Coordinates of C-alpha atoms and ligand atoms in Angstrom, one line a residue:
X1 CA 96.1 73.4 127.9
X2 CA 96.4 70.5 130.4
X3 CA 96.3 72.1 134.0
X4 CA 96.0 71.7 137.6
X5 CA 94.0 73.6 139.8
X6 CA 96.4 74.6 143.2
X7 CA 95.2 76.9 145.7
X8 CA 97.8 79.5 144.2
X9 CA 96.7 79.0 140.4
X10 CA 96.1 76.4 137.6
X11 CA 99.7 75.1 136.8
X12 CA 100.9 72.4 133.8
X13 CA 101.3 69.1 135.3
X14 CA 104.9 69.1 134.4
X15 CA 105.1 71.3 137.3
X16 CA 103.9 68.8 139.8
X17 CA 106.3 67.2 141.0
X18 CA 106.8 64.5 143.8
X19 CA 103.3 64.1 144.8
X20 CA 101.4 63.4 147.8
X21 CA 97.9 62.5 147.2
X22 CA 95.7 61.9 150.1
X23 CA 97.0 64.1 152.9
X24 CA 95.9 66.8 155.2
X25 CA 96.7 70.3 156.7
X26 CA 94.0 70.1 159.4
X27 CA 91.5 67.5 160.0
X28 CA 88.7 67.5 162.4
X29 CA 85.4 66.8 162.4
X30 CA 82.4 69.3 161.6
X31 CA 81.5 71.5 164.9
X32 CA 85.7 70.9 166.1
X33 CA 86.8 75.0 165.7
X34 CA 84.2 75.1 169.1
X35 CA 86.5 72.5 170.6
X36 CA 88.3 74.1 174.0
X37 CA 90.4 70.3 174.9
X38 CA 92.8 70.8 171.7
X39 CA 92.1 73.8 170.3
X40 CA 95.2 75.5 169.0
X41 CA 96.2 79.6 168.2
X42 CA 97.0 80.1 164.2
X43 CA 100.4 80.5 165.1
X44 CA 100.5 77.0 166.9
X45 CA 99.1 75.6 164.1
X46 CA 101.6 77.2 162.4
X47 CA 104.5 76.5 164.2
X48 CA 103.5 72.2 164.0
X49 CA 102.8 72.7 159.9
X50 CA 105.9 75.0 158.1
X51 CA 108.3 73.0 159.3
X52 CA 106.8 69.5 157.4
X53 CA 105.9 71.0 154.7
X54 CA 109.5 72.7 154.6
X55 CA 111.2 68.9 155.0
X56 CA 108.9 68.0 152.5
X57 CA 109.4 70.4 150.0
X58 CA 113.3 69.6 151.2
X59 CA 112.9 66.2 150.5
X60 CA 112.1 67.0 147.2
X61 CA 108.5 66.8 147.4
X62 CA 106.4 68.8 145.2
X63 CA 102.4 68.9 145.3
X64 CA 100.3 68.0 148.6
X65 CA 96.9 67.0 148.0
X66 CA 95.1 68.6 150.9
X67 CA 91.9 66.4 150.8
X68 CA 89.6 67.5 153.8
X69 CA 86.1 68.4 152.7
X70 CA 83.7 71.1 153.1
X71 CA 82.9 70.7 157.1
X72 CA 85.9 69.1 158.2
X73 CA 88.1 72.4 158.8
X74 CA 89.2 73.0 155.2
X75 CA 90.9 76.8 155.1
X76 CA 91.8 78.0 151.9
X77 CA 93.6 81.1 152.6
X78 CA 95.4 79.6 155.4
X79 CA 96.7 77.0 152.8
X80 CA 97.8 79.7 150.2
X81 CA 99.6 81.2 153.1
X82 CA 101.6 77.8 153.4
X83 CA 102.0 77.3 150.0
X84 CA 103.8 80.7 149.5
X85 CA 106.0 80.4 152.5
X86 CA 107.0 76.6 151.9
X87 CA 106.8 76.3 148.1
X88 CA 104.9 73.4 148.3
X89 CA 101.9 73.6 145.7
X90 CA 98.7 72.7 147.7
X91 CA 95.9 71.2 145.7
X92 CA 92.3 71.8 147.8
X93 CA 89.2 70.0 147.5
X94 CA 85.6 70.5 147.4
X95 CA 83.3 67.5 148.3
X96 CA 82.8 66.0 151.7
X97 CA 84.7 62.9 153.5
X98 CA 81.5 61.0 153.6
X99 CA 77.8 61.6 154.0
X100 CA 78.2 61.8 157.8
X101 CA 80.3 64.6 157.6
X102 CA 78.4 66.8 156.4
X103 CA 76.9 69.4 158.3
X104 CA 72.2 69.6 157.9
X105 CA 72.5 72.4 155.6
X106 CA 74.3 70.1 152.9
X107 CA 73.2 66.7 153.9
X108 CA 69.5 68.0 153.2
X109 CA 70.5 69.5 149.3
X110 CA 70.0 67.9 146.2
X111 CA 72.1 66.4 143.8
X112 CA 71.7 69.6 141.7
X113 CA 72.3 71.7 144.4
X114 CA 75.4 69.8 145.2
X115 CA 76.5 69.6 141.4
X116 CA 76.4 73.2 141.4
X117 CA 78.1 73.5 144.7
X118 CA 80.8 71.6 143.4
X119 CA 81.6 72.8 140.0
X120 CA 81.6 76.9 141.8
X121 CA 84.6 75.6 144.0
X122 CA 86.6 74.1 140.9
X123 CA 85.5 76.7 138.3
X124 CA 84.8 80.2 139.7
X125 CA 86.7 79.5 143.4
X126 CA 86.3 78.2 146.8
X127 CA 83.8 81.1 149.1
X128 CA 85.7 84.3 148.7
X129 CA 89.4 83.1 148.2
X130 CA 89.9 83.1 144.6
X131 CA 91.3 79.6 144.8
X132 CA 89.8 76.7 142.9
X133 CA 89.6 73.0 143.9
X134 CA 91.6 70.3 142.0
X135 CA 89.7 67.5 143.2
X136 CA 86.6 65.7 144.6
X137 CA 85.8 64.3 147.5
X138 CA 83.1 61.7 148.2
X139 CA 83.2 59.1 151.2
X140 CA 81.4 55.9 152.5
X141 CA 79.6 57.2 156.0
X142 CA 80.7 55.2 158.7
X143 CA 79.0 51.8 159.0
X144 CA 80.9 50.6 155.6
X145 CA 77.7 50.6 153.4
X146 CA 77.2 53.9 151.5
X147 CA 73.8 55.6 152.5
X148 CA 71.1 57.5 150.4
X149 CA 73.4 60.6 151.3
X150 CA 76.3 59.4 150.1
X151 CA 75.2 58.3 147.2
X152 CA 73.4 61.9 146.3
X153 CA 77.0 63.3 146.4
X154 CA 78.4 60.4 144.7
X155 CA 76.2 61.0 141.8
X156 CA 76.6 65.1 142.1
X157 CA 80.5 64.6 142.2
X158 CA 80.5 62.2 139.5
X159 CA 78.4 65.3 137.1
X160 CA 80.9 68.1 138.7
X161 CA 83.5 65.7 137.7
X162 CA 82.3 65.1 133.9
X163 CA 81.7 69.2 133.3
X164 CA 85.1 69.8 134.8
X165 CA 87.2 67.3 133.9
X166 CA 88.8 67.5 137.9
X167 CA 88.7 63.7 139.5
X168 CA 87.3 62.0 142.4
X169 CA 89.0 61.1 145.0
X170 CA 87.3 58.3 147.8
X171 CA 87.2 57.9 151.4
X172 CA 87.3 54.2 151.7
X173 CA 86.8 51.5 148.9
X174 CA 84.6 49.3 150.5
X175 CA 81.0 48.7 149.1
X176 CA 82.2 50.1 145.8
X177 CA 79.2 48.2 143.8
X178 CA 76.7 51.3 143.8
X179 CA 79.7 53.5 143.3
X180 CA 80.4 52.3 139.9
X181 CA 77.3 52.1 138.8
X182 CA 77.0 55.5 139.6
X183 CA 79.9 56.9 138.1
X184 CA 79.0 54.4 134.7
X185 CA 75.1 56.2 135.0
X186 CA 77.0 59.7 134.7
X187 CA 79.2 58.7 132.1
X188 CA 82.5 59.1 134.3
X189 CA 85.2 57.0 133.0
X190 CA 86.7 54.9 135.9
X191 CA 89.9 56.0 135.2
X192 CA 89.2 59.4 136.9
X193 CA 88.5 57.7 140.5
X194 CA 90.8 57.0 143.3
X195 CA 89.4 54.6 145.5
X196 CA 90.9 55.5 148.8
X197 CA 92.0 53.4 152.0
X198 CA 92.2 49.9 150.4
X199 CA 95.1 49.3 152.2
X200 CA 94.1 50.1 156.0
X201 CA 93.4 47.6 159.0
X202 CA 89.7 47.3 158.5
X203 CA 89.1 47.8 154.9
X204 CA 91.9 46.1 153.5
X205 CA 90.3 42.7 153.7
X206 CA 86.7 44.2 152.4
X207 CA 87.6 46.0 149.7
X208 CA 87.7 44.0 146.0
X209 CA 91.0 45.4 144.8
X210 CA 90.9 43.3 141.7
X211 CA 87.6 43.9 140.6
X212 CA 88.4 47.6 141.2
X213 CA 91.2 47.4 138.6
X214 CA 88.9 45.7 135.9
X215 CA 86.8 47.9 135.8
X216 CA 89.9 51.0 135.5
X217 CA 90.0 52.5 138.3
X218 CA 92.5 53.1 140.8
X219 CA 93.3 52.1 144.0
X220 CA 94.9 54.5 146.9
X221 CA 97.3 52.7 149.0
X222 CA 97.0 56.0 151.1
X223 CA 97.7 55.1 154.5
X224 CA 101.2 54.1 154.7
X225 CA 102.5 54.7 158.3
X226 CA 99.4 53.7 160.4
X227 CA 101.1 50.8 161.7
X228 CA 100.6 48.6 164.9
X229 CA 103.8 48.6 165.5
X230 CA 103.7 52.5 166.6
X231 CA 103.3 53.9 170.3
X232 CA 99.8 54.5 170.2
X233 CA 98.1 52.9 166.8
X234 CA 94.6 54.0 165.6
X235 CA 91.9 51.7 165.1
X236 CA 92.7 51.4 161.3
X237 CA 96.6 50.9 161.5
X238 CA 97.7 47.3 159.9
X239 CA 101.1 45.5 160.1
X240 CA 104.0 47.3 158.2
X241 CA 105.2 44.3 156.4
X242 CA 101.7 43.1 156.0
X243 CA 100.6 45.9 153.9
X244 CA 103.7 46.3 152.2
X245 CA 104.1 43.0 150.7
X246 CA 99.8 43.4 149.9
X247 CA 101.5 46.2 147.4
X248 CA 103.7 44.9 146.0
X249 CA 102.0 41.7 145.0
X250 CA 99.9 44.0 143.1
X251 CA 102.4 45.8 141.7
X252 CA 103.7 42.6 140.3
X253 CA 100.0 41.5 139.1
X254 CA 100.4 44.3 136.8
X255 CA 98.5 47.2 138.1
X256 CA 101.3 49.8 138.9
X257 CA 99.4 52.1 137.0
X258 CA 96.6 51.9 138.9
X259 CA 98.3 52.5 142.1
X260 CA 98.8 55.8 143.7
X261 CA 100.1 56.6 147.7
X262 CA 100.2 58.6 150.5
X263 CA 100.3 58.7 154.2
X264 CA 97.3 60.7 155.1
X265 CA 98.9 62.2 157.9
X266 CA 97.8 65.4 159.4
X267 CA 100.5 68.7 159.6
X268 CA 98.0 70.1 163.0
X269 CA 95.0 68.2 163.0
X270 CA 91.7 70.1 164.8
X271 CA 90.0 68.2 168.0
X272 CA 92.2 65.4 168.5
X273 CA 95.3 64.5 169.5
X274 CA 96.5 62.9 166.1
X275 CA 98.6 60.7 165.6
X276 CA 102.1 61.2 167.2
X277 CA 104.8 60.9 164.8
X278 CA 103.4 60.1 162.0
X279 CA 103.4 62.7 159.0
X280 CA 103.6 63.2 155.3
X281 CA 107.1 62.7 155.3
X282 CA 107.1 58.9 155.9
X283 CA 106.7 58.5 152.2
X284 CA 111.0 59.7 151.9
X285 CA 112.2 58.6 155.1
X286 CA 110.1 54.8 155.3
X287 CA 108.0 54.2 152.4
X288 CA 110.8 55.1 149.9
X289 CA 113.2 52.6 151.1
X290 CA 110.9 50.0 151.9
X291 CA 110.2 50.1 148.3
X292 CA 113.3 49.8 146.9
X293 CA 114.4 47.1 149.7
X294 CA 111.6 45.2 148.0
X295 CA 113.1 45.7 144.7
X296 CA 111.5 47.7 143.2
X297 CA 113.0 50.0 140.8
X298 CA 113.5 54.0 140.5
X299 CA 111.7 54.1 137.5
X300 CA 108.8 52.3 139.5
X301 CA 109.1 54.6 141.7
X302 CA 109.0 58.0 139.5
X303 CA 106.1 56.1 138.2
X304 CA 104.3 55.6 141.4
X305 CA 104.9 59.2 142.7
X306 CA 105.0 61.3 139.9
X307 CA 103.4 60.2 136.7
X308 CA 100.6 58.6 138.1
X309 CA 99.4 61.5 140.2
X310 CA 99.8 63.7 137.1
X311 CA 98.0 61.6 134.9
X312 CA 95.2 61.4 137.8
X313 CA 95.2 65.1 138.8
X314 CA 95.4 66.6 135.2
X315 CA 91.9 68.3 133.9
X316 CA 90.0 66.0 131.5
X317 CA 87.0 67.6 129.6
Ligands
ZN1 ZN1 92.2 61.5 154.7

């Protein structure tokens, strides 16, 4: 039976939905639950969260992806908690956002011990919750070239990923070379990586979207709403009209089927600030309409936000 693993049980992808692909409950980095300067109570957390995910689920939005790895603050039960009060199916991850994310006991392992770790979370459950993941995660460590680390869960990711049939999903796109030979070494088809953040400030320019798509795999345009035109914009943000008309020249190239994206927003992130404003719901109330100002057409769009996600997501022994 095709399936999806969500935090509250496998379900058909049928059931999926309106999808957001690269978001986040809570993001902080490893060693942020001892932060004192924004720490919040679980009720403050969530008090900021229910009340996106209830637009979202309003907005007729159907699966979050939450994609924050091991160390960055990832809490299962708290998400099954979410999913059962918002209806909202939350799909977690096991991986880690990059090398440099992960904490010494990890970043010391070996691929086998990694493979290993990865296929418990997707196939028996993540620690003691019961839930299992629905994707991977693997990252490029800060710096933009991957390191010996990040390629040792690259190449664990890519084995959990070939015995579970579950995808990958990437932090950043750039430096993709030892990436795919990696994931062509383990016999991954392309097809079942995302290659995340191609579309941000920084990486847009450094990432080889074309080649990316020759060889099958897919591209994330997964930070829509990080724009310079906002109050306080992060280092990444980019130029709203800059990025959008980057997308839809590639959608017109051909690869709409190779596209998938998100806003990577965080409901309450841990040890920062965030960013203020911007959440999963810009996909209905901006990125929507900028779409179809740009002509492009509903069944694009069901394309882009439903099938392609579903395609992605679905379990592929
Ligand atoms: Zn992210």
């Amino acid at each position: 039976m095709s399936k999806v693993n969500t935090v509250l049980g496998a379900i058909s992808p049928e059931e999926l939905g309106i999808v957001a692909v690269h978001e986040h409950i809570g993001y902080g980095m490893p060693g942020s639950e001892l932060d004192t300067q924004w720490w919040k109570t679980p009720e403050e957390h969530y008090e900021a969260t229910v009340p996106k995910l209830r637009r979202f689920r309003e907005y007729g939005g159907g699966t979050f992806v939450d994609v924050t790895g091991i160390c960055n603050g990832r809490d299962v039960d708290y998400y099954k908690s979410l999913s059962a009060k918002t209806g909202v199916n939350i799909v977690a991850c096991t991986g880690f956002v990059g090398g440099d994310t992960a904490l010494p006991f990890f970043a010391r392992a070996s691929v086998d011990y990694l493979r290993r770790q990865f296929v418990h979370e997707i196939t028996e459950g993540i620690g003691d919750t019961g839930s299992r993941a629905g994707v991977i995660k693997v990252g490029v460590s800060r710096g933009g070239r991957m390191t010996e680390l990040d390629k040792r869960i690259y190449r664990a990711a890519a084995r959990a990923a070939v015995t579970t049939g579950v995808p990958i999903l990437t932090h950043l796109a750039i430096d993709p070379q030892p990436a795919v030979d990696i994931f062509a070494e383990e016999g991954l088809p392309l097809n079942r990586v995302l290659f995340g953040h191609a579309d941000d400030g920084p990486n847009a320019p450094n990432t080889p979207h074309e080649w990316i798509f020759g060889q099958g795999g897919r591209i994330g345009f997964d930070t829509f709403g990080y724009e310079t035109e906002i109050e306080d914009p992060p280092f990444w943000a980019r130029p709203r009209q800059e990025r959008l008309e980057h997308f839809i020249n590639l959608v017109h190239k051909g690869y709409l089927d190779q596209l998938l994206v998100s806003a990577d927003a965080n409901c309450s992130p841990l040890g920062w600030p965030g960013v203020k404003g911007h959440t999963v719901n810009y996909l209905f109330e901006d990125l929507v309409p900028d779409l179809r100002d740009a002509g492009m057409d509903e069944a694009s769009i069901t394309t882009l936000f439903e099938d392609n996600p579903a395609d992605f997501l679905t379990m592929r022994t």
